[in-house]
GROMACS .gro file of N, CA and C in nm:
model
  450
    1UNK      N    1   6.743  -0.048  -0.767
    1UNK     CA    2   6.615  -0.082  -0.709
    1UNK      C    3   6.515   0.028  -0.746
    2UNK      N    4   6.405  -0.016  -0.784
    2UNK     CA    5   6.241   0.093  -0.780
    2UNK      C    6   6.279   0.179  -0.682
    3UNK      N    7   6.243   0.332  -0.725
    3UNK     CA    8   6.223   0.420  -0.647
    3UNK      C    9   6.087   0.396  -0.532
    4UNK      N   10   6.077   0.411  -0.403
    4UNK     CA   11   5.931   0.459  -0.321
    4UNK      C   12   5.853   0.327  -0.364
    5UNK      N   13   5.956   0.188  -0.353
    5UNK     CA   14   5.890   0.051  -0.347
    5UNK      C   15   5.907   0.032  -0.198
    6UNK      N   16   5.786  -0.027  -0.120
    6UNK     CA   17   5.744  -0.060  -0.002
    6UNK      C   18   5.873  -0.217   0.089
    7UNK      N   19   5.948  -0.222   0.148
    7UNK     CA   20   6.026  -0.280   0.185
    7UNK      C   21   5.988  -0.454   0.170
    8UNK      N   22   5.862  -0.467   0.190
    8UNK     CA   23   5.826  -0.641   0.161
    8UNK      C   24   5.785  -0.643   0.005
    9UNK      N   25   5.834  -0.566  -0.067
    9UNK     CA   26   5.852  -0.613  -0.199
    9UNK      C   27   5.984  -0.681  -0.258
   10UNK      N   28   6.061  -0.619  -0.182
   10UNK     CA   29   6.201  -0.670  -0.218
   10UNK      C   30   6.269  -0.768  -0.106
   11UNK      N   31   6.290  -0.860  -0.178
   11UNK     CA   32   6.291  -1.016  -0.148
   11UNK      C   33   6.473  -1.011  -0.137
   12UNK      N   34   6.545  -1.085  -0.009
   12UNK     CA   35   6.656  -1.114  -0.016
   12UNK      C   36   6.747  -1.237  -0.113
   13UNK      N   37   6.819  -1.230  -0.207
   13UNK     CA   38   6.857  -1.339  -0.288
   13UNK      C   39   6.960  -1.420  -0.238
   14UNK      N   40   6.979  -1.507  -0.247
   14UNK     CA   41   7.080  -1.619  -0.206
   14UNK      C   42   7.176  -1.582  -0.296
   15UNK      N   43   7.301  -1.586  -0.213
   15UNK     CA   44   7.465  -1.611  -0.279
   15UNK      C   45   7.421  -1.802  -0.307
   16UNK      N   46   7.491  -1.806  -0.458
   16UNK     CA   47   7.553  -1.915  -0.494
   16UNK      C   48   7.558  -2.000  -0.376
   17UNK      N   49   7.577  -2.105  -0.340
   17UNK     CA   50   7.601  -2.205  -0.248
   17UNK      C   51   7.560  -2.334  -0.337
   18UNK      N   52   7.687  -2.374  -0.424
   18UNK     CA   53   7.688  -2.523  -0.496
   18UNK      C   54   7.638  -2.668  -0.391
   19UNK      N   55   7.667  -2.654  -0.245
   19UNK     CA   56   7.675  -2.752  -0.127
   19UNK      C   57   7.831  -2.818  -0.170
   20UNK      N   58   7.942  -2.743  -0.249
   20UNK     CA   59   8.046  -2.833  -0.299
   20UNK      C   60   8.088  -2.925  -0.174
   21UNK      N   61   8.075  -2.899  -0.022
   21UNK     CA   62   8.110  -3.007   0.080
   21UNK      C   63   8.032  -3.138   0.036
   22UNK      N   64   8.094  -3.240  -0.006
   22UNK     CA   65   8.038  -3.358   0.029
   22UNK      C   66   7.985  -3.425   0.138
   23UNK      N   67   7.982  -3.387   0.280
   23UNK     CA   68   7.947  -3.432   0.340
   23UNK      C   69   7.795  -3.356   0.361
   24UNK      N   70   7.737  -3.287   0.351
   24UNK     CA   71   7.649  -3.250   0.273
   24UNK      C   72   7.559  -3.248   0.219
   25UNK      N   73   7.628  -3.293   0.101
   25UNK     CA   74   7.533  -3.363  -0.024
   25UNK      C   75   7.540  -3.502   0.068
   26UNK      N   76   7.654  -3.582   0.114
   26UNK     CA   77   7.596  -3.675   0.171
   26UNK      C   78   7.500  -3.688   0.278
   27UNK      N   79   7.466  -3.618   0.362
   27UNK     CA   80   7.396  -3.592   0.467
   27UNK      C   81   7.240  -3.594   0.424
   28UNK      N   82   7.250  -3.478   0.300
   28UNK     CA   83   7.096  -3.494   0.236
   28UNK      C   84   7.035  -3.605   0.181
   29UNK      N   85   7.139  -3.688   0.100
   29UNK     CA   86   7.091  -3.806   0.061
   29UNK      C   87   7.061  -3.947   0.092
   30UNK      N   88   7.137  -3.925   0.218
   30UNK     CA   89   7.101  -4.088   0.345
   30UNK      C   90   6.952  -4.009   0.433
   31UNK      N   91   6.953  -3.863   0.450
   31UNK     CA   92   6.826  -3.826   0.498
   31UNK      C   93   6.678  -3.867   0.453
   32UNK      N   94   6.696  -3.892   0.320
   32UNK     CA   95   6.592  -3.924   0.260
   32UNK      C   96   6.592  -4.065   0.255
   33UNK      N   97   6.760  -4.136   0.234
   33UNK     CA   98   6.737  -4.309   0.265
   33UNK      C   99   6.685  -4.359   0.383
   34UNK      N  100   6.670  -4.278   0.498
   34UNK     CA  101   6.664  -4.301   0.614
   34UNK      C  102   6.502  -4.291   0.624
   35UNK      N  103   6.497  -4.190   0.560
   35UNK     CA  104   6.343  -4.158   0.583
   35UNK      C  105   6.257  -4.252   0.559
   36UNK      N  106   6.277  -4.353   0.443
   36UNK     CA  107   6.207  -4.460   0.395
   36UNK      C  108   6.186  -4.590   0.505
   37UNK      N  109   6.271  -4.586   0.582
   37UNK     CA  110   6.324  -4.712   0.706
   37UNK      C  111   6.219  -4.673   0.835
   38UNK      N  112   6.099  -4.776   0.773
   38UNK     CA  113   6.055  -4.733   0.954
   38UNK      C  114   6.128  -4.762   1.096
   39UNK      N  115   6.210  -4.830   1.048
   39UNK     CA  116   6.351  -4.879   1.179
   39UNK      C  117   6.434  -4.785   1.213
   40UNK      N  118   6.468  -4.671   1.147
   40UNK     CA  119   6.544  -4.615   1.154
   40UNK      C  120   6.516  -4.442   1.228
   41UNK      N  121   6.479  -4.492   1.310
   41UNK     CA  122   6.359  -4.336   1.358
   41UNK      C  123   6.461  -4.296   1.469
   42UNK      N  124   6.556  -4.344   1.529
   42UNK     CA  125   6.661  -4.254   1.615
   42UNK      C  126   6.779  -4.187   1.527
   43UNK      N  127   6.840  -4.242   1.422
   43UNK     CA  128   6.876  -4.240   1.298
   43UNK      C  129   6.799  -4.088   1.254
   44UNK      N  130   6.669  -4.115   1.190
   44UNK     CA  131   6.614  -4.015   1.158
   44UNK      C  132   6.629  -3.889   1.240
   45UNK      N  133   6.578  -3.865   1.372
   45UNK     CA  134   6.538  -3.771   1.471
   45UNK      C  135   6.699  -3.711   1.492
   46UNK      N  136   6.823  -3.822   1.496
   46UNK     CA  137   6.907  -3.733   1.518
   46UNK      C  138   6.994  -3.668   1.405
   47UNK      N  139   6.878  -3.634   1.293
   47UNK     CA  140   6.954  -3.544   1.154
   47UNK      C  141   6.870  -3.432   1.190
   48UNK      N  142   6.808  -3.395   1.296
   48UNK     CA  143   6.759  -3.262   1.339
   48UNK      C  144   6.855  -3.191   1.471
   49UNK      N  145   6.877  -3.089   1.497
   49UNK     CA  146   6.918  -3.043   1.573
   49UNK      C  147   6.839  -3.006   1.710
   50UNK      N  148   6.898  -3.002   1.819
   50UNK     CA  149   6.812  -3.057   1.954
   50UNK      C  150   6.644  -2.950   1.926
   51UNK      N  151   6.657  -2.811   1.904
   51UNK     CA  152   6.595  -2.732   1.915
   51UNK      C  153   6.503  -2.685   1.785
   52UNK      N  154   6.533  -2.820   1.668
   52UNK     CA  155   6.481  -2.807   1.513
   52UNK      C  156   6.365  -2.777   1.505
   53UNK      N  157   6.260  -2.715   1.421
   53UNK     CA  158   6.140  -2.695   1.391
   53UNK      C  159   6.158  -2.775   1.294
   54UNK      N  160   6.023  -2.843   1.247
   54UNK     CA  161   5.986  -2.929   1.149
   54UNK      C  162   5.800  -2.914   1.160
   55UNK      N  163   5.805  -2.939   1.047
   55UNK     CA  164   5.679  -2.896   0.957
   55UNK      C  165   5.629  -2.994   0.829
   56UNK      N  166   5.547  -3.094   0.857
   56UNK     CA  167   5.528  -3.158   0.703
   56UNK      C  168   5.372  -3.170   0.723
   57UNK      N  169   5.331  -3.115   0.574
   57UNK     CA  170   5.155  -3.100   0.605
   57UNK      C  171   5.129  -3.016   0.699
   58UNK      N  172   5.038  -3.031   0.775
   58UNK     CA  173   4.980  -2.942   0.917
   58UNK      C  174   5.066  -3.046   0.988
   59UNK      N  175   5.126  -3.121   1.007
   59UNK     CA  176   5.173  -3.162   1.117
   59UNK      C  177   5.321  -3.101   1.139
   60UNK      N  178   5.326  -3.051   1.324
   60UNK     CA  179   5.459  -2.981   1.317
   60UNK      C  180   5.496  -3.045   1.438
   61UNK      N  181   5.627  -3.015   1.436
   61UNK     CA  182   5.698  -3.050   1.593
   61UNK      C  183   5.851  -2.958   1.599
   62UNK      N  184   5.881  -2.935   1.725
   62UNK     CA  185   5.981  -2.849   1.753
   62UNK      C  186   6.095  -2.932   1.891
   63UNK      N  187   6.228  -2.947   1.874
   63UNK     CA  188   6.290  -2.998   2.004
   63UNK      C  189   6.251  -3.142   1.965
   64UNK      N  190   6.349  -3.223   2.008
   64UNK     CA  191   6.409  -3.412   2.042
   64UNK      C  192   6.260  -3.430   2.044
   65UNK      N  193   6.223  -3.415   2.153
   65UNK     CA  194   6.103  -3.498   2.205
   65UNK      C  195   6.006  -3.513   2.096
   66UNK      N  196   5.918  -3.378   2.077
   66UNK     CA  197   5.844  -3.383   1.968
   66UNK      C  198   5.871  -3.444   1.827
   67UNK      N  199   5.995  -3.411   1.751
   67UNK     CA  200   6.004  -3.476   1.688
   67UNK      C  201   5.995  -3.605   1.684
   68UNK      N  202   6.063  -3.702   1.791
   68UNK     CA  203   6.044  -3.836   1.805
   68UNK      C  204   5.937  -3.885   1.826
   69UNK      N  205   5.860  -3.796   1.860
   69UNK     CA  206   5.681  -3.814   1.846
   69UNK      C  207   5.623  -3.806   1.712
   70UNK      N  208   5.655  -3.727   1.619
   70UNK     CA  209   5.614  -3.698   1.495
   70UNK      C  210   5.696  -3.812   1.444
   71UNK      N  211   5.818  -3.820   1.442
   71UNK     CA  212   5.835  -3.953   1.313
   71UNK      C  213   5.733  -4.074   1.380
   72UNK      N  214   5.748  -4.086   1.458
   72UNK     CA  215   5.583  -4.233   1.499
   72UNK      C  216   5.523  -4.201   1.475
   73UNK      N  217   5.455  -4.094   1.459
   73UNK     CA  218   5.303  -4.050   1.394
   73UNK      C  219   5.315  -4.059   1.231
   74UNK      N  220   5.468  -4.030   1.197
   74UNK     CA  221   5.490  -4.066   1.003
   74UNK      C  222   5.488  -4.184   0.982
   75UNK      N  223   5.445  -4.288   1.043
   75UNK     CA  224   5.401  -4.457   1.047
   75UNK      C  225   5.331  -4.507   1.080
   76UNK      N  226   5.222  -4.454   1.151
   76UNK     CA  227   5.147  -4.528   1.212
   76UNK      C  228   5.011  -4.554   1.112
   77UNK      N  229   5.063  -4.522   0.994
   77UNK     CA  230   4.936  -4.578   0.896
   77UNK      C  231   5.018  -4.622   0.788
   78UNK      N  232   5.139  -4.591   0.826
   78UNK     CA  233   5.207  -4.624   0.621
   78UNK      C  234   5.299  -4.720   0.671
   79UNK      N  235   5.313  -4.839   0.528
   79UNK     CA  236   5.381  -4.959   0.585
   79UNK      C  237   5.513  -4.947   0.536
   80UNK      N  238   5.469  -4.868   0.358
   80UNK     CA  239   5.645  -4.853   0.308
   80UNK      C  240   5.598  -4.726   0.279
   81UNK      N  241   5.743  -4.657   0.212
   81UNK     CA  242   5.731  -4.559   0.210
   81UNK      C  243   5.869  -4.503   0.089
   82UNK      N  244   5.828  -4.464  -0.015
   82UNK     CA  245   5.972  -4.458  -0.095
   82UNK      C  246   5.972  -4.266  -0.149
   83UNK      N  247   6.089  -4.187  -0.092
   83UNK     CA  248   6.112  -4.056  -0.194
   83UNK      C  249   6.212  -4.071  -0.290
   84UNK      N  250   6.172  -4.023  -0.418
   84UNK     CA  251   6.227  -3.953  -0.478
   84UNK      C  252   6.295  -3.821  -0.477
   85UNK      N  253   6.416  -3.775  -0.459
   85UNK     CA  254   6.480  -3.647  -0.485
   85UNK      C  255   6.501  -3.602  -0.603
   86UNK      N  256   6.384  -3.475  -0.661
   86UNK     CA  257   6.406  -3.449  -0.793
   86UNK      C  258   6.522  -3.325  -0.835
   87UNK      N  259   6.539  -3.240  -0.704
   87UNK     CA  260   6.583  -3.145  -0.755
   87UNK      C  261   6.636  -3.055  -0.595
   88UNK      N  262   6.761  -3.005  -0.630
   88UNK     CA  263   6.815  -2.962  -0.479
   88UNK      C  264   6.823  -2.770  -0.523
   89UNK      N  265   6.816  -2.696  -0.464
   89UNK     CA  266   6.817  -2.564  -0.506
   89UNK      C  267   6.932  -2.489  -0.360
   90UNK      N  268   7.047  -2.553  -0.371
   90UNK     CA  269   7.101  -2.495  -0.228
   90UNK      C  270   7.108  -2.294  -0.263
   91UNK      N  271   7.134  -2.274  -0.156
   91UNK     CA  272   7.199  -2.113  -0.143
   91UNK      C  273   7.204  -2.077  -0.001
   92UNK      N  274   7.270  -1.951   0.009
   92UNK     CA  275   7.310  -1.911   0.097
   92UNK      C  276   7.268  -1.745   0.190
   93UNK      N  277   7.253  -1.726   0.268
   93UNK     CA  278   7.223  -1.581   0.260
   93UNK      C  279   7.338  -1.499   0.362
   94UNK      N  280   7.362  -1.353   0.262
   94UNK     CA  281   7.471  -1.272   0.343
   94UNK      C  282   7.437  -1.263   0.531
   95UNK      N  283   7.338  -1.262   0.577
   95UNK     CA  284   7.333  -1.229   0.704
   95UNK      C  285   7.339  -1.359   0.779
   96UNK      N  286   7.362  -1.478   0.736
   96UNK     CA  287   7.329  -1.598   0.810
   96UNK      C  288   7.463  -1.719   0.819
   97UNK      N  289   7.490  -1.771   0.897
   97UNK     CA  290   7.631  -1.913   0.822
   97UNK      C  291   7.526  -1.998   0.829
   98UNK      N  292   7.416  -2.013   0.833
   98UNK     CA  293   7.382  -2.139   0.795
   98UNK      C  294   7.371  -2.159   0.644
   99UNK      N  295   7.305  -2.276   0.621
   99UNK     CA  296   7.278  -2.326   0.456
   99UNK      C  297   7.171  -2.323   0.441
  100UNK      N  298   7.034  -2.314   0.315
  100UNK     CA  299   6.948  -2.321   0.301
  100UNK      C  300   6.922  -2.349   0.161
  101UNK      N  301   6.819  -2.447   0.162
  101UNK     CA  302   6.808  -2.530   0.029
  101UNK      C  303   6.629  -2.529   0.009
  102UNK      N  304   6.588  -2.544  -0.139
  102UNK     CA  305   6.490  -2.568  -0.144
  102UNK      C  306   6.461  -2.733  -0.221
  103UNK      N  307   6.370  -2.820  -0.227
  103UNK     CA  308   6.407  -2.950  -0.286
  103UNK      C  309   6.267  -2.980  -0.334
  104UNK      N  310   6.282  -3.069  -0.470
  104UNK     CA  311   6.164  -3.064  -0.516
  104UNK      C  312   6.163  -3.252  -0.564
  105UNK      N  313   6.075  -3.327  -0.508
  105UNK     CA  314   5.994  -3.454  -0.478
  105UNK      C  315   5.922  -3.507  -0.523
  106UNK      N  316   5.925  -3.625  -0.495
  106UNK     CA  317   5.824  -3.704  -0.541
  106UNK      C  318   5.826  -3.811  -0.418
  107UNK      N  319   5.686  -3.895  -0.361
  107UNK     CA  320   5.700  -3.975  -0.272
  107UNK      C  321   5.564  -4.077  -0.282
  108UNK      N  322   5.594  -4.205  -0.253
  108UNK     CA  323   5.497  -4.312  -0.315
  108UNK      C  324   5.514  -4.376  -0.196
  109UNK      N  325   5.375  -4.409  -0.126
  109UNK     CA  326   5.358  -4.474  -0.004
  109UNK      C  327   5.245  -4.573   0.028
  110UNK      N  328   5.219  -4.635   0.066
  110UNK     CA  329   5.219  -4.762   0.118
  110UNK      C  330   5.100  -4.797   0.230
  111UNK      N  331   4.962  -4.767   0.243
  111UNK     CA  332   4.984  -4.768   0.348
  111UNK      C  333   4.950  -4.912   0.454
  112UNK      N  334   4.883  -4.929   0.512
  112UNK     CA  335   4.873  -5.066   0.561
  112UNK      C  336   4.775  -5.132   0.516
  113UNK      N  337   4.671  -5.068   0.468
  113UNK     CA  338   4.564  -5.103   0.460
  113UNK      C  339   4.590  -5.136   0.246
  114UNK      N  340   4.711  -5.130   0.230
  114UNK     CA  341   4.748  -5.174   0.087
  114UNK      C  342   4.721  -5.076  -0.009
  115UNK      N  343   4.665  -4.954   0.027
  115UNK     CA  344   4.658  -4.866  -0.075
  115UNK      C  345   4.749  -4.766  -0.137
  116UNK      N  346   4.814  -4.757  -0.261
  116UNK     CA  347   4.930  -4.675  -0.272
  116UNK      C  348   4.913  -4.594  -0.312
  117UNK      N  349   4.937  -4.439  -0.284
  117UNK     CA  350   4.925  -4.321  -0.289
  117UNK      C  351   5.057  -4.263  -0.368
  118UNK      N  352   5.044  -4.174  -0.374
  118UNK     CA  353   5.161  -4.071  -0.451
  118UNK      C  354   5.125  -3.927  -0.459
  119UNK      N  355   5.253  -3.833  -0.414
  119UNK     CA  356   5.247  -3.704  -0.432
  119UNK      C  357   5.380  -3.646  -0.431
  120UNK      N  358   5.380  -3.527  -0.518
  120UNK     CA  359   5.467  -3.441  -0.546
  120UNK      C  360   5.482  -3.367  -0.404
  121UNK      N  361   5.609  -3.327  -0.399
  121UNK     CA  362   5.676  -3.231  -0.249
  121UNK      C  363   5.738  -3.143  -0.302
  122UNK      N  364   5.749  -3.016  -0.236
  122UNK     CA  365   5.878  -2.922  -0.213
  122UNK      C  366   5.913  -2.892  -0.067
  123UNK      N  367   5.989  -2.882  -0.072
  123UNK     CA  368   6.064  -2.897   0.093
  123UNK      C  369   6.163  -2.764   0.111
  124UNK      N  370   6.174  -2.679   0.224
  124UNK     CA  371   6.243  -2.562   0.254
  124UNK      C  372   6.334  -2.607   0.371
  125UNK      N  373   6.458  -2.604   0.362
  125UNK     CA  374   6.554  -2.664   0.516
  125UNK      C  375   6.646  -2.588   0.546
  126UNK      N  376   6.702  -2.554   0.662
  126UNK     CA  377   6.750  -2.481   0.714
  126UNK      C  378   6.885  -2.548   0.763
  127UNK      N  379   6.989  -2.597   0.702
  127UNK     CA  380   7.104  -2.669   0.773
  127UNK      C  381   7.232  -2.596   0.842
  128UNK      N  382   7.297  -2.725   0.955
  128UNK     CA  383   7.384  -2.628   1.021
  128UNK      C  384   7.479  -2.723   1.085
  129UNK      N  385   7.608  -2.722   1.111
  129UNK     CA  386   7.663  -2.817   1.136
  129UNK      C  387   7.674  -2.792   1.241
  130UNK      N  388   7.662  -2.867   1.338
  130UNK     CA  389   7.681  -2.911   1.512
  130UNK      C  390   7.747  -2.997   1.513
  131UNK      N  391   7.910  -2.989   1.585
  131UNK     CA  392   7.959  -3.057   1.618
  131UNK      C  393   8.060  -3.179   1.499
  132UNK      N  394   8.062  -3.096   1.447
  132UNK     CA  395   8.107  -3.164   1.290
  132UNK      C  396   8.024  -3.218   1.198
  133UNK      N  397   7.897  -3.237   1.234
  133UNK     CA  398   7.826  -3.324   1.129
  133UNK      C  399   7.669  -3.203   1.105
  134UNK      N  400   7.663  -3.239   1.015
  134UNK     CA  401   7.532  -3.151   0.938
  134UNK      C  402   7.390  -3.193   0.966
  135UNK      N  403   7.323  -3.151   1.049
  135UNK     CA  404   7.160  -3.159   1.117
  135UNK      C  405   7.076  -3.059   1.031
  136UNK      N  406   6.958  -3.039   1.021
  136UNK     CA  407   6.864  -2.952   0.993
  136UNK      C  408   6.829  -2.887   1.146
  137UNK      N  409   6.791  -2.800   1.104
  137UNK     CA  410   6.757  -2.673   1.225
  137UNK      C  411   6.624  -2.598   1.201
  138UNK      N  412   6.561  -2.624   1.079
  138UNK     CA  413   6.448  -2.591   1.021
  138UNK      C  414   6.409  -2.676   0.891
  139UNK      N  415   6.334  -2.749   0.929
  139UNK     CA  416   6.270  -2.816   0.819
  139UNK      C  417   6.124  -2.849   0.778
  140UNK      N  418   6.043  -2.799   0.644
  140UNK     CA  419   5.888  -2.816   0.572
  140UNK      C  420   5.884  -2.838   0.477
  141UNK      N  421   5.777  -2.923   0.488
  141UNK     CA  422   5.736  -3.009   0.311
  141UNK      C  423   5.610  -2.957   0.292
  142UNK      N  424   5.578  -2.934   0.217
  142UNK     CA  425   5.450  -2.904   0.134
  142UNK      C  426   5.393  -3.001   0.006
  143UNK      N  427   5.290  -3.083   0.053
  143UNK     CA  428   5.279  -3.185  -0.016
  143UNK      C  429   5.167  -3.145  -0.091
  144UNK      N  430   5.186  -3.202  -0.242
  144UNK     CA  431   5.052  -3.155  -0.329
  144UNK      C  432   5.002  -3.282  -0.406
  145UNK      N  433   4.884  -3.358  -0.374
  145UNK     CA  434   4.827  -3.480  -0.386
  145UNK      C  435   4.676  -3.415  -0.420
  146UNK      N  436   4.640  -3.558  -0.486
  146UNK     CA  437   4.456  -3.517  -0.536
  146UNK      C  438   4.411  -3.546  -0.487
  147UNK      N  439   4.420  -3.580  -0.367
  147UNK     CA  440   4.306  -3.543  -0.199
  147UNK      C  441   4.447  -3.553  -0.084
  148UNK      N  442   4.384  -3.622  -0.040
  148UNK     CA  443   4.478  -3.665   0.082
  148UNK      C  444   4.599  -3.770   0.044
  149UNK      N  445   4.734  -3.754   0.136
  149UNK     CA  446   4.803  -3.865   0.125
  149UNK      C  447   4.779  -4.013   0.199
  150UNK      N  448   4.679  -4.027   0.284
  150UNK     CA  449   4.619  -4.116   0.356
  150UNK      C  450   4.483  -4.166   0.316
   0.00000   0.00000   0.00000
């Protein structure tokens, strides 16, 4: 390391973490099938963990409740809604057992009023298994569109 470099220069690196558990990789990829299903919003809410932060755009929510408030608010203007998963970046960090992934998107939506939009995502998640099955515990998207997604 640089000699008399200031401590927030040096960035912690992720150990390897392939996600080789399949359940997992499966978990991530019905997350996003799910996501598309405006029916499926208890489904959805319970791939967060009771106490999850979530973050997409300026809109955030933390804990069951809120979230189940925020996925109704992720519909109440869009009729369909389809992602693309372009790219998964899992890893791991020495001080933590959780998992942490970065994911890079694409998402084409719908909204009621018939207009279809599209924008690129990257997404930061924080996963953790409760109880045998794999929830997020921290999850944000950062959406980049040529105005608004609405």
């Amino acid at each position: 390391m640089a000699e008399n470099v200031p401590d927030n220069y040096i960035p912690k690196y992720a150990q390897q973490d392939e996600w080789e558990d399949k359940e997992l990789q499966k978990f991530a990829i019905e997350f996003y099938r799910i996501s598309d299903i405006a029916e499926e919003n208890e489904r959805w809410v319970q791939s967060f963990t009771e106490d999850a932060k979530i973050q997409i755009g300026a809109d955030k929510a933390r804990g069951t409740k809120e979230i189940t408030d925020f996925r109704t608010r992720m519909w109440k203007h869009i009729n369909n809604r389809k992602h693309t998963v372009l790219k998964v970046f899992p890893g791991r960090f020495p001080d933590s057992e959780d998992s942490e992934v970065m994911l890079l998107g694409e998402v084409s939506v719908t909204t009621n009023d018939g207009r279809l939009k599209e924008a690129a995502w990257s997404a930061h998640a924080v996963v953790k298994k409760v109880d045998g099955a794999w929830k997020f515990k921290e999850y944000r998207v950062w959406l980049q569109t040529d105005g608004h997604l609405l």
